[in-house]
Amino acid sequence: MMNDEFNKKIAKDFGLANMNGEEQEKMIEKIGNLLFESVVERAVDVMDESEMNGFEDTIAHAEGDYQKVISFLKNNVSGFDKIVSEELSRLKRATAHIFA
Amino acid sequence: MDGSLQNEFNKKVINFPVGFENLSIEDKQKFFDEQLKESESQQVLEQKPSPEQIKSAPEPEYYSNVSVDPELRSRLNTFGIEVETDMYLISDIGVKYDEQDRVLKIRPRVKPEIINNYIAEILLPKLELPKEPKVVEAVVENVPEWQKGEEWQNFEKLRTAKAGIENDFKKGIHSQEYLDEIRANYENARDVLAAKIHQILNKASEDGLILDQGVELNSKINDIIFDELVKKENDEYLNALRADRGETWKDKAKEVAKSTLSSAAFKWYLSQNKFVRIGLTTLLATGIGYGIGTVAAAGAVGYAGARLARGVISLEGAAVGRAIGSKVKGWDIETINQWEKRKELEIKDSGGSLEEKSRELQGVKEKADKERRRRALKKSALTIGFGAGAGLLAGISEHFVVDPRGSSVTDQINQPEAPEVPTTEVPQEVPETGMAVPAQDVPKEVAEVLHSPDVSEPTEVTATPEVEKIFADPIVLKHEVVAGDSTWKILKGTLENNDQFKGMTEAQKTYVLSALANKVIKNPSGYGFGDNGTLNVGDQTDFTKLFEDAKEIKSILNKAKQTIVAGSPQEVSILQNNAKIASWVEEHPNGSLTEDKVSEILSGKPKLKVEIIDKDRLAREGRLLESEPESGLEPKVVEVEKSPDVPNTSNIPNSDLQKQVENEILTAKGRLNVLEKDKENVEGLRTMAGDISGGQEVEKAFRMAVNSIYGKKGLLGMGRIEGVNTKDWEFMAKLPATKVVEYYMHDSTKSGFSPDVVGVLSKSKTHNALMKEMVDLMGKEAKGAVRPLENENMENFLKRLGGYVLKTNLQKIA
């Protein structure tokens, strides 16, 4: 139930509601790329040197453990949640009403 | 002197010039030097090998020509340069280029390496013509149709400008209004281009220029739109971020390091497989962006099409509403009030219909109220949001953050969808999603929550392909007024054409008619009525607009069916009200039904003078609200909604038709007011008073709080047990509160509990968790003001305690 709710919510928020499942997944992946890139850019902006070193180290050893990467950012970047929220909102605006 | 002389240097005969003997010594020396030179040359000439000797000469160095590297010779030839031997060449290295004749002269017996080096290192580099500029043929790629023309160029400029302006706005360079304008312009242009891309590609498909059709065509369109409009916008945004970084940072090394680091991070991301990337997106969006619960460590989870493992997102504590869990920084209610005022002015000045405006205003009000509540709760140190733990406090506060009508996801999960408590609530006019607020219109602190990602931007209302029709024939929406007609009657007559309405009971029909009559009252001229709702015979009424939102109408009809069930208190109440009014009208044929009169009739007693308080002022002032008697707080102050303007009845002509219409309208208004005042029966019109003090709301909040500690989540929704239904809670709920407090806070041996009870309490982590929360509430929050009463059980005590904490904190904020 929760998964369906989130699926619908994300699809609605990003204007993907009219797409089939496969198309939605593809588009979410693309949007996810943009999201991660911009979140990291902003996060890095506010890091000090030791945090940068820590982040670099985390990436170097993370391999597929993305939770570790996110966890690092959450715990070390001031206002990270806000950054994520703002970037999500920005991307929602960017995708509103334009897809087939 | 004889002109000729065989001198002693050679046998050459020297012809002395006439007057030689008269030359000075210097001139004579010069003459002899010249002769000597000539003599040397002659000797060389005389030494020139004969052709036979040349042929037989074994040593190539005699003949410089053969000493030239063939490749070098070939390169020289390309410049039209020949190579010759020149025995008279006077040159340091024995090689010299005659530019005029384009001949490379080489003295015989010059070493080959000297020749070739000279050619390769000196001559050819000089001779090599400069590379001609590459004629870059403009590779005219197939420029897409939508990129042709000024429209696209202007759009790209606008996109770049917007990115820069957004960045500058963060630095306080531009105003909010300017940013809004730019954004609006950009988004309009973008939407136009998106539509253009759709159109072009659809046409291309129809014309057979591209093979894609149907789903594939849409996929192609979406890919192009994503690349052209979304990705490029994102790129511009990032460019502006990075450019700004370069401008503002003096430490270039740091700048470079940061750029490198972010690139490395993105590179890492791209190197992951699709599922990891999707999992990460999910984590960011759901775990943080939508403020849902804590995220337990788990493997990569897919998103669309894949199930999120139940354990990934823990909803323990149900303590997460929509807030993101950031720290409260200077949030204040005054900011929200200002925002609300500004939005109200904007809406009032906008060009929409009255009905639309009133709907939007309602939405703004609701949102502002919710945010004022949330801020009050946050400031009172109730933890809400991401990662907040379980607990009574969090459970209670979460309830008041989340719409009690159950629109939060956590609410849906923690409490199975139960039928709504039947009420006589007037169906609200605002659509479920309410009015979304673009973040840029709101002060920063407010924007974070008001524009929380789970509140969607208002989407363009486009009719779904199959709009459910309320009436088979829209002609029924129009009516010519005849004698005896009234608003109520016309509306009822119209609705009788709808099968669902037709099959309803009298009470249900009254419910629906009241709701719709209320809408007519707010904008009578929109439906063909006079400004005061007056009607004349021959007037043309038109309810098309009233029923255009089929979804809303359906909602009203369904609600009537679900809530006004046969035998229910609500049905009884409505029928009684109808009877009271009808009875009064019969008894007072010449009387005028004013709003106050209707209230009086329906309440069955002379109307009390009550203070009508603005809902907004209530929130700002944090008025002490209606409370339960046993709490020991002050008695009721009844808060009522400001009633809509009552038409001035004295000026309306006293015709039967007019009177009837007037009475109908006032009756509907009166019913509305009574419903609003009667908070025992009405859940709908939310006031802060209602939220906090109403018994029903505290009950709901309490259940959520208990669920946060005692609830059993089950597995994927199966085996879930609500907290208040668990045996553990049943055990605790009945215990005497005084004894429990004594046991946990003071001397456990003096609590008076039996050994069995002590045994259970001492071993149970769940009970201990509850007690810890209770102690915190009693001490830190209530500051000892709330103590258990004699003969009060734990359930009642906790409800009272929670209610008190919330109310007092709201007061503090005010």
XYZ file of C-alpha atoms in Angstrom, chain B residues 50 96 100 137 150 190 310 353 439 443 467 492 527 550 574 610 677 716 739:
19
model
C 86.442 15.986 -66.440
C 73.519 27.775 -49.663
C 66.077 33.977 -56.577
C 32.600 22.701 -43.649
C 13.736 33.201 -32.661
C 8.841 26.251 -21.758
C 8.558 -3.077 4.785
C -14.778 34.030 -10.719
C 7.659 28.237 -2.469
C 9.208 33.547 3.362
C -15.923 13.211 -17.132
C -34.098 20.343 -5.874
C -26.323 31.445 -11.549
C -18.469 16.698 -11.341
C -31.825 17.347 10.089
C -21.742 35.067 21.691
C -21.613 26.276 15.958
C 3.456 -5.804 4.678
C -0.587 4.043 41.338
